[in-house]
Tab-separated table of C-alpha atoms in Angstrom:
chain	number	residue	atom	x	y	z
A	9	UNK	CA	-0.088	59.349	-52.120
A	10	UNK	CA	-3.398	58.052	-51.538
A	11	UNK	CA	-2.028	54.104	-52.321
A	12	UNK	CA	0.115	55.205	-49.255
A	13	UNK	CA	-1.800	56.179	-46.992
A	14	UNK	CA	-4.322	52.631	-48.164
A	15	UNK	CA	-1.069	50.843	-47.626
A	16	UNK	CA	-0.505	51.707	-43.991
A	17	UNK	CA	-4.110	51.507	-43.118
A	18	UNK	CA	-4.121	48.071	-44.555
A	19	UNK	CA	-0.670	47.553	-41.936
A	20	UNK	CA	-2.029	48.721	-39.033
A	21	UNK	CA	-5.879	46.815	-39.562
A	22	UNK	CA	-3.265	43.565	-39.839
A	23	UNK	CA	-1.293	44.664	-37.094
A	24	UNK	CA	-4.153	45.361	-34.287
A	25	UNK	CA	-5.537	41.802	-36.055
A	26	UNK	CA	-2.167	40.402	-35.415
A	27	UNK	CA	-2.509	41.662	-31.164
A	28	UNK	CA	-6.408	40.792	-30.759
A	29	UNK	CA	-4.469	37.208	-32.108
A	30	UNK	CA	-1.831	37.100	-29.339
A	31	UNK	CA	-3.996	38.922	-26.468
A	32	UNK	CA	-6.819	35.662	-27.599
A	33	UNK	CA	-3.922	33.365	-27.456
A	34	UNK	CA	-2.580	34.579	-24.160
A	35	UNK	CA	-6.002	35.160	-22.269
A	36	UNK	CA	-6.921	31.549	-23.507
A	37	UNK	CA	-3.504	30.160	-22.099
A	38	UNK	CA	-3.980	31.862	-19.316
A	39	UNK	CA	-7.846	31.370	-17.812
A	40	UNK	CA	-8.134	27.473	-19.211
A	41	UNK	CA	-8.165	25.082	-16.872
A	42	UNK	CA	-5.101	24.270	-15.530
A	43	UNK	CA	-4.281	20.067	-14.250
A	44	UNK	CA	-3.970	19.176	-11.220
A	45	UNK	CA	-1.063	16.783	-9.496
A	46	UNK	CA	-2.440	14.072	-7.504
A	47	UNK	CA	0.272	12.325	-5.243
A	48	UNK	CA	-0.512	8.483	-4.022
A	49	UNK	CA	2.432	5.599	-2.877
A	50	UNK	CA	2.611	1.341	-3.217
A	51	UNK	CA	1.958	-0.174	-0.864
A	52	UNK	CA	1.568	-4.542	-0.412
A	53	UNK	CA	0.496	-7.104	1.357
A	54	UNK	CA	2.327	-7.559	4.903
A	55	UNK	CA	2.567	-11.065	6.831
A	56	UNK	CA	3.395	-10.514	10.531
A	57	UNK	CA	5.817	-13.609	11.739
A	58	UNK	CA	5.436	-14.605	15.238
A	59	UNK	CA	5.334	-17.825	17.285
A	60	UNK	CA	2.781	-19.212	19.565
A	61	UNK	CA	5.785	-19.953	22.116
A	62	UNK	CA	7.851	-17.739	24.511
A	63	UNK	CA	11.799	-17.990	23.711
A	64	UNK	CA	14.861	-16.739	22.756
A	65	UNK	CA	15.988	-16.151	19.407
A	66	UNK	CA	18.559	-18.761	18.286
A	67	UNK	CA	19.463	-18.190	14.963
A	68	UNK	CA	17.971	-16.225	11.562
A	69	UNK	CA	18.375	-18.234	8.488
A	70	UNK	CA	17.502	-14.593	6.276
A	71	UNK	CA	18.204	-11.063	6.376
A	72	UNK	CA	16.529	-7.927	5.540
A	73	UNK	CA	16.072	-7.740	1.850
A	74	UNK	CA	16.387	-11.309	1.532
A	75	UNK	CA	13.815	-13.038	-0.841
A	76	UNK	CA	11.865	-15.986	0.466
A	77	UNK	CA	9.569	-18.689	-0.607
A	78	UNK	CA	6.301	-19.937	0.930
A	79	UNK	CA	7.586	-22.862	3.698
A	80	UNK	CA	11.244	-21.512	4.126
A	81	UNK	CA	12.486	-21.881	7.304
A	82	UNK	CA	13.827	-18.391	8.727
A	83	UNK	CA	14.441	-17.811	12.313
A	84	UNK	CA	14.674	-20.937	15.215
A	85	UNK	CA	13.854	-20.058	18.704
A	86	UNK	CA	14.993	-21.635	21.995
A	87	UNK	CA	12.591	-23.102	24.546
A	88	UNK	CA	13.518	-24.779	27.597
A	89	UNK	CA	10.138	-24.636	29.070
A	90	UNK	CA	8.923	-26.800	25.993
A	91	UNK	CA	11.462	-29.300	25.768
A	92	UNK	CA	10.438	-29.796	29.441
A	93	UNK	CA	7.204	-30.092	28.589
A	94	UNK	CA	7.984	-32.607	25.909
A	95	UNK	CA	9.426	-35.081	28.443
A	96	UNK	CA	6.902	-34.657	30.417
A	97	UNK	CA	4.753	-35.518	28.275
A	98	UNK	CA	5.899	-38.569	26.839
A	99	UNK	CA	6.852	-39.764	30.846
A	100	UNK	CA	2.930	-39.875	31.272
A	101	UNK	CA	2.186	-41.525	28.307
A	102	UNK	CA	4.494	-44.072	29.095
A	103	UNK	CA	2.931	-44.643	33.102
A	104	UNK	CA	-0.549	-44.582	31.321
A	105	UNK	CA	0.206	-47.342	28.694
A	106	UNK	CA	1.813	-49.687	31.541
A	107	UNK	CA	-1.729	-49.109	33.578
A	108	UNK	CA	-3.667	-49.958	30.717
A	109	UNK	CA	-1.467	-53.069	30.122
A	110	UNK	CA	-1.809	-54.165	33.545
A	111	UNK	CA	-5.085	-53.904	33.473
A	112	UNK	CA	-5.833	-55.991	30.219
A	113	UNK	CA	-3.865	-58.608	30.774
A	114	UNK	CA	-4.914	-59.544	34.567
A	115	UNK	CA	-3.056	-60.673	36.913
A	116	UNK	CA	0.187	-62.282	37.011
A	117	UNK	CA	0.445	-66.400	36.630
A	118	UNK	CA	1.941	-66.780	40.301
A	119	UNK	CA	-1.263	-64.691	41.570
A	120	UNK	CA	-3.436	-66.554	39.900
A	121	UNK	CA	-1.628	-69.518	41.582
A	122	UNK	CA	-1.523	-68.244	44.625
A	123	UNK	CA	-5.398	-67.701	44.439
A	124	UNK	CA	-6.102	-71.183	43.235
A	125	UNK	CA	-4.060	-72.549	46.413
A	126	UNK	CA	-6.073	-70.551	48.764
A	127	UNK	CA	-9.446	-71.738	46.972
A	128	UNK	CA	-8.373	-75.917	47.412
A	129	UNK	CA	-7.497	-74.909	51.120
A	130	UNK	CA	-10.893	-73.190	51.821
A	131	UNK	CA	-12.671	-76.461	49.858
A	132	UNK	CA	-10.752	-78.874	52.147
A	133	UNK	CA	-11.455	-76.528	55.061
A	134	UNK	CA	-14.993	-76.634	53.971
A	135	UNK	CA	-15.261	-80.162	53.799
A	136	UNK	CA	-13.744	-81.024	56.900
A	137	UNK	CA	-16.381	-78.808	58.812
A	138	UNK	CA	-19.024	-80.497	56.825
A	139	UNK	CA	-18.427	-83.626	58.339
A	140	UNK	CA	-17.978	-82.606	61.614
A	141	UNK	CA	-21.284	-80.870	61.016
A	142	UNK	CA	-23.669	-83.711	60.296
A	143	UNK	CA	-21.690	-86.228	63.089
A	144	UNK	CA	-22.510	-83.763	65.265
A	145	UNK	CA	-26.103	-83.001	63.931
A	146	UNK	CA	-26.872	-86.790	64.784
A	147	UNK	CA	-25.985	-87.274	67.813
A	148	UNK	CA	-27.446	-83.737	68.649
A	149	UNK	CA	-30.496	-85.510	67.370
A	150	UNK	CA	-29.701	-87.984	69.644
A	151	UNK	CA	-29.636	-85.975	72.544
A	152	UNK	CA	-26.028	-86.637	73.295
A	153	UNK	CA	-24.265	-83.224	72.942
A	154	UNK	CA	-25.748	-79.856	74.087
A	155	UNK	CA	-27.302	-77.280	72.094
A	156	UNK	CA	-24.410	-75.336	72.946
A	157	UNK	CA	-22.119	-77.738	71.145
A	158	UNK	CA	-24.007	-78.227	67.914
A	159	UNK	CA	-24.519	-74.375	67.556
A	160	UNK	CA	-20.887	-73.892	67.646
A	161	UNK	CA	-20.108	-76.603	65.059
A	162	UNK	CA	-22.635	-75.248	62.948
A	163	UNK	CA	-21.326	-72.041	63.144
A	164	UNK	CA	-17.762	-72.552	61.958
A	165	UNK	CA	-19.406	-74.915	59.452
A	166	UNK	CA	-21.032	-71.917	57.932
A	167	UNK	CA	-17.626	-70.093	58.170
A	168	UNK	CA	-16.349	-72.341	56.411
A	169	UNK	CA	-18.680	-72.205	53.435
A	170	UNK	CA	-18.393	-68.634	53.420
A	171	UNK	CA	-14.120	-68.657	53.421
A	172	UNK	CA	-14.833	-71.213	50.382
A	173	UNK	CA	-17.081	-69.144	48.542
A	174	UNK	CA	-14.801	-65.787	49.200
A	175	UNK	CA	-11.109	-67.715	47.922
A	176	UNK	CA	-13.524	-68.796	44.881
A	177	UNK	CA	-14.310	-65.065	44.210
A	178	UNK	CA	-10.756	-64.009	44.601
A	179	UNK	CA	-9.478	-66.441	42.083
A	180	UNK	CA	-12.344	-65.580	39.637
A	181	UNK	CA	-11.038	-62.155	40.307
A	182	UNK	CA	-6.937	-63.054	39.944
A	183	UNK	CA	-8.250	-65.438	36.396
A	184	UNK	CA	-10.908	-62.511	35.001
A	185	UNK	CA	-8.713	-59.461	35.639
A	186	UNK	CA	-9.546	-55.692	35.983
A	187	UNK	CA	-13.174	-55.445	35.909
A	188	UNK	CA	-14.111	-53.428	32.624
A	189	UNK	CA	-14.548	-50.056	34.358
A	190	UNK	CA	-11.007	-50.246	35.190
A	191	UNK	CA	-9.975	-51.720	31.954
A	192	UNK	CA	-11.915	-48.535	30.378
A	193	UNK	CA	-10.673	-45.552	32.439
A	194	UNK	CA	-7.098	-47.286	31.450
A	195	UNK	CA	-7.754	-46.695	27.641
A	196	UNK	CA	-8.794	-43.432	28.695
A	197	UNK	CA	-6.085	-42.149	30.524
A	198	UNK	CA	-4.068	-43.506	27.716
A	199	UNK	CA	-5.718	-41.506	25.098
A	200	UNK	CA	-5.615	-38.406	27.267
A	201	UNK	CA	-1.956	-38.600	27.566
A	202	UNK	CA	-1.258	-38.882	23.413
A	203	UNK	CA	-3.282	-36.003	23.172
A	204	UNK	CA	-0.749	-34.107	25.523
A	205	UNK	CA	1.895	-35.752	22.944
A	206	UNK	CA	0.378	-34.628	19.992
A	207	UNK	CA	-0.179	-30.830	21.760
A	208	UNK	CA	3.378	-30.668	22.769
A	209	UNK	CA	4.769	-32.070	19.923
A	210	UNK	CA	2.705	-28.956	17.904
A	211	UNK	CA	4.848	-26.975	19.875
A	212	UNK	CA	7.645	-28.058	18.146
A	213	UNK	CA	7.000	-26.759	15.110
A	214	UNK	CA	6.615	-23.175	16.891
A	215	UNK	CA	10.274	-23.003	17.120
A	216	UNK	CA	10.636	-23.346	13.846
A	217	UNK	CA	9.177	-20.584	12.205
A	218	UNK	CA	8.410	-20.473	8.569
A	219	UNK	CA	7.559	-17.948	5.876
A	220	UNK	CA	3.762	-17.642	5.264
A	221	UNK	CA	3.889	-16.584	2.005
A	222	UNK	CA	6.780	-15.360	-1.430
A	223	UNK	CA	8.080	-11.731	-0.602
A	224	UNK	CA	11.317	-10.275	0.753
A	225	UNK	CA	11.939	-9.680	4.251
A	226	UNK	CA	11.137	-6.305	5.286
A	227	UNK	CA	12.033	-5.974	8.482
A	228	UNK	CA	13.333	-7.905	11.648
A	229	UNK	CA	12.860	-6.610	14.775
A	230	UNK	CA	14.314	-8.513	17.424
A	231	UNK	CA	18.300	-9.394	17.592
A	232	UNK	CA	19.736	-13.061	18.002
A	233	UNK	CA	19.480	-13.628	21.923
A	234	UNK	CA	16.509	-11.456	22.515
A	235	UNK	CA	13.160	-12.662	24.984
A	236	UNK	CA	10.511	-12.623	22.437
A	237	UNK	CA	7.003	-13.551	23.966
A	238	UNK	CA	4.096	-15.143	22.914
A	239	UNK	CA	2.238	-13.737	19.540
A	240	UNK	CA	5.310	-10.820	19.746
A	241	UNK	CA	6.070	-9.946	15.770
A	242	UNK	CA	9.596	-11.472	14.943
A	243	UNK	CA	9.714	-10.272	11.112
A	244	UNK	CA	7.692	-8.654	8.321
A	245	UNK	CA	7.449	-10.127	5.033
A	246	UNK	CA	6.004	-8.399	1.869
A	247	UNK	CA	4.286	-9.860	-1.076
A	248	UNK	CA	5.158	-8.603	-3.712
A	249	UNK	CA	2.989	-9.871	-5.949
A	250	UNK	CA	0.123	-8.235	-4.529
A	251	UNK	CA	0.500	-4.575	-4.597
A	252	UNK	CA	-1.171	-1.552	-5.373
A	253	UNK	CA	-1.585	2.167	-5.028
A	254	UNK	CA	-3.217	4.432	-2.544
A	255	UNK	CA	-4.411	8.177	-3.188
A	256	UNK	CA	-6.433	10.543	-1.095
A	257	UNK	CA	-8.954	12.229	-3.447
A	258	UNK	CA	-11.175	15.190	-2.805
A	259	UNK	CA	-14.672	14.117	-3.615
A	260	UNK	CA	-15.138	16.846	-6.202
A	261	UNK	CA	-11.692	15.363	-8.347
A	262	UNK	CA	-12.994	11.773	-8.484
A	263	UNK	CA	-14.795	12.071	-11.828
A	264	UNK	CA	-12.843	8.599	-13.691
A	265	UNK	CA	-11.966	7.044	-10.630
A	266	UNK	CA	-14.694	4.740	-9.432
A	267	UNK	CA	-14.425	0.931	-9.413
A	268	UNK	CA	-13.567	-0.464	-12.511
A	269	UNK	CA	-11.915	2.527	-13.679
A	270	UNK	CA	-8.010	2.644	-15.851
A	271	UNK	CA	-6.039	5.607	-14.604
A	272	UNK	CA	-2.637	6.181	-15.619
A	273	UNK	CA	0.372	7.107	-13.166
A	274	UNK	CA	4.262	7.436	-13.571
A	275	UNK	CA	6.293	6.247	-10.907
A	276	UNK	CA	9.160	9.008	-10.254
A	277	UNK	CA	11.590	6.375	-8.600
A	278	UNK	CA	11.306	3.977	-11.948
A	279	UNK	CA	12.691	7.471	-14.057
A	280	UNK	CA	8.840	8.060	-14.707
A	281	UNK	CA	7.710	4.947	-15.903
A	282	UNK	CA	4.062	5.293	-16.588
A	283	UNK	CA	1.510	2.291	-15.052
A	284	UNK	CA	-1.659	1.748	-16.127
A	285	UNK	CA	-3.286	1.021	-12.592
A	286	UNK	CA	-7.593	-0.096	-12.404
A	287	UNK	CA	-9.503	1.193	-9.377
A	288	UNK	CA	-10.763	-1.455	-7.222
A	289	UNK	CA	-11.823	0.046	-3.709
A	290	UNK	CA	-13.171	3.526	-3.077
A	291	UNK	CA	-13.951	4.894	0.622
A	292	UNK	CA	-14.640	8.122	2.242
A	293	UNK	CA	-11.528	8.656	4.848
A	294	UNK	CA	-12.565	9.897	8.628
A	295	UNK	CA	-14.586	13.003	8.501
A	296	UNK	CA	-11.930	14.875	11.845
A	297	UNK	CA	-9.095	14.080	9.429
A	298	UNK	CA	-10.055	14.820	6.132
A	299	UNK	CA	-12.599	17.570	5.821
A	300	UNK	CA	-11.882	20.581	4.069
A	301	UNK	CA	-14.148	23.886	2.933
A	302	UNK	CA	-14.272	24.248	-0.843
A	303	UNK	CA	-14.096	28.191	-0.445
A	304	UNK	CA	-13.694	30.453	1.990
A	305	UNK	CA	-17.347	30.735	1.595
A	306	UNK	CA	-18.618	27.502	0.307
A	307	UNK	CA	-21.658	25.887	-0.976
A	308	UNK	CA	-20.772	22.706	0.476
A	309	UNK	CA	-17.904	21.217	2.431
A	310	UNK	CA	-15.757	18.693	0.911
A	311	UNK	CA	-14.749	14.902	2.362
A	312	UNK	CA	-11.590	13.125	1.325
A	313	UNK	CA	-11.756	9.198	0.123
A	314	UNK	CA	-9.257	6.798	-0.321
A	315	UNK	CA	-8.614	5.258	-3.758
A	316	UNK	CA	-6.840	1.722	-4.415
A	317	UNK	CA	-5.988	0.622	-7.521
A	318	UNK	CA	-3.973	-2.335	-8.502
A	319	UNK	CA	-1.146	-2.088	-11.514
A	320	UNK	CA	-2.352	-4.346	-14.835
A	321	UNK	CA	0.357	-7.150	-14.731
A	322	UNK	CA	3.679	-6.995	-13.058
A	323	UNK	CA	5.708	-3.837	-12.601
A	324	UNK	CA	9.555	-4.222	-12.501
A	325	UNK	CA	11.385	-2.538	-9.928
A	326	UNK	CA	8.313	-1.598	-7.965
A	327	UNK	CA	8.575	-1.554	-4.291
A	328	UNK	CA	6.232	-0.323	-1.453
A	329	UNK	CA	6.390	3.072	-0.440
A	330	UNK	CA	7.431	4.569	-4.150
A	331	UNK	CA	5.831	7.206	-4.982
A	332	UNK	CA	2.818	7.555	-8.036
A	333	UNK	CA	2.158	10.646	-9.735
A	334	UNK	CA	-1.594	10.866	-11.379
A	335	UNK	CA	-2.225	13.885	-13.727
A	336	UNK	CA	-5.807	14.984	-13.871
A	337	UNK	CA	-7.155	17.578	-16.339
A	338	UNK	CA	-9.877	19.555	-14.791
């Protein structure tokens, strides 16, 4: 009888041993720290694709979705006003270059000629007058004309120097050409009008645009046919071989998340595929936005910050606005 009653007492120490176990177990399972779910997304590098010229849209050479290279041509647009302006433009260079022309290479033979011509006229005129002059010079010595007489003689003798001297200038002039002022503001003026060339023919190339960088096309806004203006965004394209994830942290989580940093994610859209990712930019978001008590009454108010970090090496499937899941133990 008394093993009995040693036997049960021995049952029932093991059995209240047994439930201070469980209730351990339970209270242990129950207050530890529980983790915490921290929700980012990818996101990538954007190029904006717009033109420096007004037009309309003539033709897309891509689609949405599309993969591109760096240089591909994908979208032509139509512009009167510069194919106007491309005529133009040449038209002027071409009236500059035949000024310049004309004035390097003087004036024409027959001019020069003609100028000649006038100059043995004005010599013969010349010497005619001279002689004339100095008959009449003696015998005004002489006393046999008048004053009268010999002043007029001497005075179309003097014209007659002077309509010499001008018919030699002009065919100096006709033989010597522009004088080099004129010879200069010709270059000039030709210079000036290749550079309106060269700007318009710039333009060109702004109706064809081209892909700044690899990616896929994201998104195209306008249709074919559409007025798109100057600088207005024509398509998105995404690199996707620069891409990372963004989380907004509560300062008091970010223990293991500061530059430098590996943190692991799983990406719920890739069946869970885990990434390791490495922090690279950390920054506290607007205060209006992001500010949140830690208690109902705190010691201190908390501020939210922004977290990048960038996936080690290429991940498969990935695409910008996935979602990443980070697990964080408190």
């Amino acid at each position: 009888m008394e093993k009995r009653k040693n036997y049960n007492l021995l049952i029932g120490i093991a059995a209240l041993v047994v439930i201070l176990i469980i209730i351990s177990v339970v209270g242990y399972l129950v207050s530890r720290p529980q983790p915490y779910v921290i929700q980012g997304e990818a996101e990538a590098t954007e190029y904006r694709v717009s033109g420096k010229v007004p037009g309309r849209i003539e033709q897309f050479t891509v689609r949405e979705g599309d993969r591109v290279q760096k240089g591909d041509t994908i979208v032509f647009i139509d512009s009167p006003e510069i194919r106007s302006k491309i005529r133009e433009a040449h038209a002027a260079r071409a009236a500059a270059v035949a000024q310049k022309n004309k004035a390097m290479n003087g004036a024409r033979t027959e001019q020069i000629t003609a100028a000649y011509e006038m100059w043995q006229k004005a010599l013969v005129g010349e010497d005619v007058m001279r002689k004339s002059y100095e008959r009449i010079r003696k015998l005004h010595e002489q006393k046999v004309v008048s004053d009268q007489k010999f002043d007029e003689v001497e005075a179309q003798y003097n014209a007659a120097v002077a309509t010499a001297k001008a018919a030699k200038s002009q065919y100096d002039m006709a033989v010597a050409g522009a004088r080099q002022e004129d010879k200069d503001a010709a270059v000039a003026m030709v210079e000036r009008a290749n550079a309106a060339v060269e700007l318009v023919n710039s333009y060109i190339d702004e109706i064809r645009l081209t892909s700044p960088a690899d990616g896929i096309v994201a998104d195209v806004y306008p249709k074919v046919g559409e007025l798109v203006g100057q600088g207005a965004p024509i398509m998105t394209i995404q690199d996707l071989d620069d891409m990372w994830f963004t989380f907004n942290v509560r300062e008091d989580r970010l223990k293991g998340m500061q530059n430098g940093d590996r943190i692991r994610l799983s990406i719920p859209a890739l069946n869970g595929k885990e990434v390791t990712a490495v922090v690279y930019y950390v920054s506290v978001r607007e205060s209006y936005a992001t500010w949140k008590a830690t208690r109902e009454i705190g010691e201190f108010d908390t501020r939210t910050f922004e977290v990048r970090a960038r996936p080690e090496g290429h991940v498969e499937g990935l695409r910008p606005g996935m979602s990443a899941i980070m697990t964080v133990n408190e």
